[in-house]
C-alpha positions as a LaTeX table, in Angstrom:
\begin{tabular}{lrrr}
\hline
Residue & $x$ (\AA) & $y$ (\AA) & $z$ (\AA) \\
\hline
Met1 & $-8.74$ & 6.31 & 23.45 \\
Glu2 & $-8.36$ & 7.66 & 19.95 \\
Glu3 & $-7.72$ & 11.12 & 21.37 \\
Met4 & $-4.86$ & 9.73 & 23.44 \\
Phe5 & $-3.23$ & 8.26 & 20.34 \\
Glu6 & $-3.80$ & 11.46 & 18.36 \\
Asn7 & $-2.42$ & 13.66 & 21.15 \\
Tyr8 & 0.63 & 11.45 & 21.46 \\
Ile9 & 1.39 & 11.74 & 17.74 \\
Glu10 & 0.79 & 15.49 & 17.85 \\
Ala11 & 3.07 & 15.96 & 20.86 \\
Lys12 & 5.99 & 14.36 & 19.02 \\
Asn13 & 5.89 & 17.19 & 16.45 \\
Ser14 & 7.53 & 14.88 & 13.91 \\
Gly15 & 5.72 & 15.95 & 10.76 \\
Ile16 & 3.43 & 12.92 & 11.07 \\
Lys17 & $-0.25$ & 13.50 & 11.80 \\
Tyr18 & $-3.24$ & 11.39 & 12.75 \\
Met19 & $-6.77$ & 12.02 & 11.46 \\
Ser20 & $-9.71$ & 10.14 & 12.90 \\
Tyr21 & $-12.13$ & 8.53 & 10.45 \\
Asp22 & $-14.88$ & 10.29 & 12.41 \\
Val23 & $-13.59$ & 13.65 & 11.15 \\
Phe24 & $-14.82$ & 13.01 & 7.62 \\
Arg25 & $-17.36$ & 10.16 & 7.89 \\
Asn26 & $-20.81$ & 11.08 & 6.60 \\
Asp27 & $-22.92$ & 8.04 & 7.51 \\
Asn28 & $-24.23$ & 9.41 & 10.82 \\
Tyr29 & $-22.49$ & 6.47 & 12.52 \\
Ser30 & $-24.90$ & 4.01 & 10.90 \\
Asn31 & $-22.16$ & 1.76 & 9.44 \\
His32 & $-19.16$ & $-0.02$ & 10.86 \\
Ala33 & $-15.99$ & 2.09 & 10.59 \\
Pro34 & $-13.50$ & 0.36 & 8.26 \\
Phe35 & $-10.58$ & 1.69 & 10.32 \\
Asp36 & $-10.01$ & 4.17 & 13.13 \\
Gly37 & $-8.00$ & 6.79 & 11.28 \\
Phe38 & $-5.24$ & 7.84 & 8.91 \\
Leu39 & $-1.57$ & 8.31 & 9.74 \\
Tyr40 & 0.15 & 10.49 & 7.15 \\
Asp41 & 2.94 & 12.94 & 6.49 \\
Thr42 & 1.71 & 16.51 & 6.84 \\
Gly43 & 3.22 & 17.25 & 3.44 \\
Ser44 & 1.25 & 14.50 & 1.71 \\
Pro45 & $-0.56$ & 15.64 & $-1.45$ \\
Phe46 & $-2.85$ & 12.60 & $-1.33$ \\
Leu47 & $-4.94$ & 13.17 & 1.81 \\
Asp48 & $-7.90$ & 14.80 & 0.07 \\
Glu49 & $-8.07$ & 12.08 & $-2.56$ \\
Ala50 & $-7.79$ & 9.44 & 0.18 \\
Ile51 & $-10.84$ & 10.91 & 1.92 \\
Val52 & $-12.78$ & 10.97 & $-1.35$ \\
Arg53 & $-11.94$ & 7.36 & $-2.19$ \\
Val54 & $-12.86$ & 6.08 & 1.26 \\
Thr55 & $-16.11$ & 8.07 & 1.36 \\
Glu56 & $-17.14$ & 6.81 & $-2.07$ \\
Asp57 & $-16.55$ & 3.20 & $-1.02$ \\
Ile58 & $-18.53$ & 3.56 & 2.19 \\
Asn59 & $-21.44$ & 5.28 & 0.47 \\
Lys60 & $-21.68$ & 2.43 & $-2.05$ \\
Asn61 & $-21.58$ & $-0.36$ & 0.52 \\
Asn62 & $-24.45$ & $-1.15$ & 2.90 \\
Tyr63 & $-22.06$ & $-2.34$ & 5.61 \\
Gly64 & $-19.45$ & 0.42 & 5.47 \\
Lys65 & $-16.86$ & $-1.84$ & 3.90 \\
Leu66 & $-13.76$ & $-0.57$ & 2.14 \\
Lys67 & $-12.66$ & $-2.21$ & $-1.11$ \\
Asp68 & $-9.36$ & $-4.08$ & $-1.09$ \\
Glu69 & $-8.20$ & $-1.86$ & $-3.95$ \\
Thr70 & $-8.78$ & 1.24 & $-1.82$ \\
Phe71 & $-6.73$ & $-0.18$ & 1.06 \\
Ala72 & $-3.95$ & $-0.89$ & $-1.44$ \\
Trp73 & $-4.14$ & 2.63 & $-2.91$ \\
Leu74 & $-3.93$ & 4.20 & 0.54 \\
Thr75 & $-0.89$ & 2.13 & 1.48 \\
Gly76 & 0.79 & 2.85 & $-1.84$ \\
His77 & 0.35 & 6.59 & $-1.32$ \\
Arg78 & 1.45 & 6.56 & 2.33 \\
Val79 & $-1.89$ & 7.44 & 3.81 \\
Tyr80 & $-1.81$ & 4.63 & 6.34 \\
Thr81 & $-4.86$ & 3.11 & 7.98 \\
Val82 & $-4.71$ & 2.59 & 11.75 \\
Glu83 & $-6.73$ & 0.32 & 14.02 \\
Ile84 & $-6.73$ & 1.24 & 17.71 \\
Lys85 & $-8.07$ & $-1.46$ & 20.01 \\
Ser86 & $-8.96$ & $-0.22$ & 23.49 \\
Ser87 & $-9.74$ & $-2.48$ & 26.46 \\
Lys88 & $-10.09$ & $-2.34$ & 30.20 \\
Ile89 & $-7.16$ & $-3.88$ & 32.01 \\
Pro90 & $-8.28$ & $-7.45$ & 32.83 \\
Asp91 & $-8.58$ & $-8.06$ & 36.55 \\
Lys92 & $-6.02$ & $-10.85$ & 36.48 \\
Asp93 & $-3.41$ & $-8.51$ & 34.97 \\
Tyr94 & $-3.27$ & $-6.38$ & 38.12 \\
Pro95 & $-0.50$ & $-7.50$ & 40.52 \\
His96 & $-1.94$ & $-9.26$ & 43.54 \\
Gln97 & 0.94 & $-8.86$ & 45.94 \\
Lys98 & $-0.17$ & $-7.33$ & 49.20 \\
Asn99 & 1.19 & $-3.99$ & 50.40 \\
Leu100 & 1.92 & $-2.74$ & 46.85 \\
Glu101 & 0.57 & 0.73 & 46.09 \\
Phe102 & $-0.89$ & 1.35 & 42.63 \\
Asn103 & 1.48 & 4.27 & 42.03 \\
Ser104 & 4.56 & 2.32 & 43.02 \\
Trp105 & 7.15 & 1.35 & 40.42 \\
Glu106 & 6.78 & $-2.33$ & 41.30 \\
Tyr107 & 3.00 & $-2.28$ & 40.81 \\
Gln108 & 3.22 & $-0.44$ & 37.49 \\
Lys109 & 5.94 & $-2.75$ & 36.24 \\
Gly110 & 3.72 & $-5.69$ & 37.12 \\
Ile111 & 0.81 & $-4.31$ & 35.11 \\
Val112 & 2.97 & $-3.65$ & 32.06 \\
Asn113 & 4.64 & $-7.05$ & 32.22 \\
Asn114 & 1.27 & $-8.76$ & 32.37 \\
Leu115 & $-0.21$ & $-6.71$ & 29.52 \\
Lys116 & 2.79 & $-7.57$ & 27.36 \\
Lys117 & 1.69 & $-11.21$ & 27.56 \\
Arg118 & $-1.39$ & $-10.31$ & 25.53 \\
Asp119 & $-1.76$ & $-9.96$ & 21.77 \\
Phe120 & $-2.66$ & $-7.78$ & 18.86 \\
Phe121 & $-5.17$ & $-9.48$ & 16.61 \\
Val122 & $-6.91$ & $-9.30$ & 13.23 \\
Tyr123 & $-9.68$ & $-11.36$ & 11.68 \\
Pro124 & $-8.78$ & $-13.93$ & 9.03 \\
Lys125 & $-10.23$ & $-13.38$ & 5.58 \\
Tyr126 & $-12.10$ & $-16.63$ & 5.09 \\
Asn127 & $-13.54$ & $-17.45$ & 8.50 \\
Arg128 & $-13.83$ & $-15.31$ & 11.61 \\
Lys129 & $-16.43$ & $-17.10$ & 13.71 \\
Asn130 & $-15.94$ & $-20.88$ & 13.61 \\
Gly131 & $-13.93$ & $-20.92$ & 16.80 \\
Arg132 & $-15.47$ & $-24.19$ & 17.88 \\
Ser133 & $-13.71$ & $-26.01$ & 15.05 \\
Ile134 & $-10.79$ & $-23.69$ & 14.18 \\
His135 & $-8.28$ & $-23.42$ & 17.04 \\
Asp136 & $-4.93$ & $-22.95$ & 15.31 \\
Phe137 & $-3.36$ & $-22.20$ & 11.94 \\
Ser138 & $-3.44$ & $-25.84$ & 10.92 \\
Asp139 & $-7.21$ & $-25.96$ & 11.46 \\
Tyr140 & $-7.59$ & $-22.78$ & 9.44 \\
Ile141 & $-5.53$ & $-24.19$ & 6.56 \\
Asn142 & $-7.73$ & $-27.30$ & 6.54 \\
Tyr143 & $-10.85$ & $-25.16$ & 6.45 \\
Val144 & $-9.66$ & $-22.96$ & 3.57 \\
Gln145 & $-8.49$ & $-25.98$ & 1.58 \\
Gln146 & $-12.06$ & $-27.23$ & 1.56 \\
Leu147 & $-13.15$ & $-24.01$ & $-0.16$ \\
Asn148 & $-11.08$ & $-24.94$ & $-3.24$ \\
Ile149 & $-9.83$ & $-21.38$ & $-3.75$ \\
Pro150 & $-7.13$ & $-21.08$ & $-6.44$ \\
Phe151 & $-4.07$ & $-19.31$ & $-5.01$ \\
Lys152 & $-0.93$ & $-18.24$ & $-6.84$ \\
Gly153 & 2.11 & $-20.41$ & $-6.07$ \\
Asp154 & 2.01 & $-22.88$ & $-3.21$ \\
Phe155 & $-1.11$ & $-22.98$ & $-1.07$ \\
Ile156 & 0.17 & $-21.45$ & 2.19 \\
Thr157 & 2.11 & $-18.64$ & 0.49 \\
Gly158 & $-0.90$ & $-17.80$ & $-1.66$ \\
Leu159 & $-3.22$ & $-17.90$ & 1.34 \\
Leu160 & $-1.04$ & $-15.54$ & 3.40 \\
Asp161 & $-0.68$ & $-13.17$ & 0.43 \\
Glu162 & $-4.47$ & $-12.97$ & 0.29 \\
Glu163 & $-4.72$ & $-12.47$ & 4.05 \\
Arg164 & $-2.59$ & $-9.32$ & 3.82 \\
Ile165 & $-5.03$ & $-7.74$ & 1.38 \\
Gly166 & $-7.68$ & $-5.48$ & 2.86 \\
Lys167 & $-6.05$ & $-5.17$ & 6.29 \\
Cys168 & $-5.13$ & $-1.95$ & 8.09 \\
Asp169 & $-1.48$ & $-0.93$ & 7.92 \\
Ile170 & $-0.91$ & $-0.25$ & 11.64 \\
Tyr171 & $-2.33$ & $-1.85$ & 14.79 \\
Thr172 & $-2.02$ & $-0.63$ & 18.37 \\
Arg173 & $-3.67$ & $-1.47$ & 21.69 \\
Ile174 & $-4.49$ & 0.82 & 24.60 \\
Phe175 & $-5.42$ & $-0.60$ & 28.00 \\
Val176 & $-7.38$ & 1.55 & 30.44 \\
Asp177 & $-7.45$ & 1.50 & 34.25 \\
Arg178 & $-10.89$ & 2.39 & 35.66 \\
Lys179 & $-10.29$ & 1.41 & 39.27 \\
His180 & $-7.72$ & 3.72 & 40.77 \\
Ser181 & $-8.55$ & 7.27 & 39.72 \\
Asp182 & $-11.26$ & 9.55 & 38.42 \\
His183 & $-8.76$ & 10.56 & 35.74 \\
Leu184 & $-7.88$ & 8.61 & 32.63 \\
Ile185 & $-4.98$ & 6.20 & 33.14 \\
Ala186 & $-4.00$ & 4.33 & 30.01 \\
Tyr187 & $-1.20$ & 2.13 & 28.73 \\
Met188 & $-0.25$ & 2.28 & 25.05 \\
Leu189 & 1.95 & $-0.72$ & 24.41 \\
Gly190 & 3.58 & $-0.20$ & 21.05 \\
Tyr191 & 2.40 & $-0.98$ & 17.54 \\
Val192 & 2.72 & $-3.63$ & 14.86 \\
Leu193 & 2.51 & $-3.51$ & 11.06 \\
Lys194 & 0.10 & $-5.84$ & 9.29 \\
Ala195 & 2.83 & $-7.98$ & 7.71 \\
Ser196 & 3.89 & $-9.19$ & 11.16 \\
Phe197 & 0.68 & $-11.20$ & 11.61 \\
Phe198 & 1.56 & $-13.41$ & 8.66 \\
Glu199 & 5.32 & $-13.96$ & 9.00 \\
Asn200 & 4.82 & $-16.75$ & 11.55 \\
Pro201 & 1.03 & $-17.07$ & 11.47 \\
His202 & $-0.68$ & $-17.91$ & 14.74 \\
Ile203 & $-4.44$ & $-18.46$ & 15.03 \\
Ile204 & $-6.25$ & $-18.11$ & 18.37 \\
Asn205 & $-9.78$ & $-18.08$ & 19.77 \\
Met206 & $-10.76$ & $-15.16$ & 21.93 \\
Pro207 & $-11.80$ & $-16.31$ & 25.42 \\
Gly208 & $-15.05$ & $-15.16$ & 26.95 \\
Lys209 & $-18.77$ & $-15.53$ & 26.21 \\
Lys210 & $-18.93$ & $-12.54$ & 23.86 \\
Ser211 & $-16.05$ & $-13.57$ & 21.60 \\
Gly212 & $-15.68$ & $-17.26$ & 22.36 \\
Asn213 & $-16.35$ & $-18.43$ & 18.82 \\
Ala214 & $-14.24$ & $-15.79$ & 17.10 \\
Val215 & $-11.09$ & $-16.66$ & 15.15 \\
Tyr216 & $-8.08$ & $-14.32$ & 14.99 \\
Phe217 & $-4.56$ & $-14.03$ & 13.72 \\
Ala218 & $-2.56$ & $-12.99$ & 16.79 \\
Phe219 & 0.80 & $-11.30$ & 17.29 \\
Pro220 & 2.35 & $-10.90$ & 20.78 \\
Ile221 & 2.50 & $-7.43$ & 22.28 \\
Ser222 & 5.88 & $-8.40$ & 23.75 \\
Lys223 & 7.30 & $-8.26$ & 20.21 \\
Ala224 & 5.74 & $-4.91$ & 19.31 \\
His225 & 7.71 & $-1.89$ & 18.16 \\
His226 & 8.00 & 0.94 & 20.68 \\
Ile227 & 5.37 & 3.53 & 19.88 \\
Asp228 & 8.06 & 6.23 & 19.42 \\
Ala229 & 9.40 & 4.30 & 16.42 \\
Leu230 & 6.14 & 4.78 & 14.55 \\
Met231 & 7.18 & 8.21 & 13.31 \\
Thr232 & 10.49 & 6.98 & 11.88 \\
Asp233 & 9.61 & 3.44 & 10.83 \\
Gly234 & 11.60 & 2.70 & 7.69 \\
Val235 & 8.85 & 0.55 & 6.20 \\
Leu236 & 6.49 & 3.50 & 6.35 \\
Trp237 & 8.63 & 6.62 & 5.98 \\
Glu238 & 11.74 & 5.92 & 3.92 \\
Gln239 & 12.70 & 9.58 & 3.63 \\
Lys240 & 12.65 & 10.00 & 7.43 \\
Gln241 & 15.49 & 7.54 & 8.09 \\
\hline
\end{tabular}
């Protein structure tokens, strides 16, 4: 799915380029990737240094973790980190009306409308797996309060400021159909910047046996920016407005 995102960015010929983390990783895939790739202006003088800083962090950490300071440096120098979440289209998101062909406009509209009811998500900083006791933002606040962490200013503002640290800059989701063709059919439903998760914070648990105890900040796909806006987003590329 990363290739789809990269090809899409390349096809726009906007002066913005995507580079997969796999292009320069040197851990033989033994560690977790801290992000999927960089999004940057082709004229950026900071790409080489960004690669060096990330590689140094990964080589010094047994789990492939990137320091918060490195995330901040990358953002400050407009070498943006991207997370691309890919998933199969859930069975219940296919329209179930009879006599609708997969290639019909009505069927495709139904898929997209259903996928837009889903979310982008990121892990919280202080607890990502106590989903049996943390079900919403209020539960999460109660949990963090028990840790007695000193935050600047009022508690919730300080907590959310800390949550922004060490997160990727850009999040997107790609849903894949594996039922109707031997070819790749995918749906790329916009993007969101990390700040959006914490403007009106919403905590969820991921359903299913594999992720049932996980805790996430969620942001609705229905409120995402259109993917075309990524290359001219004023928060990212001031000079491109």
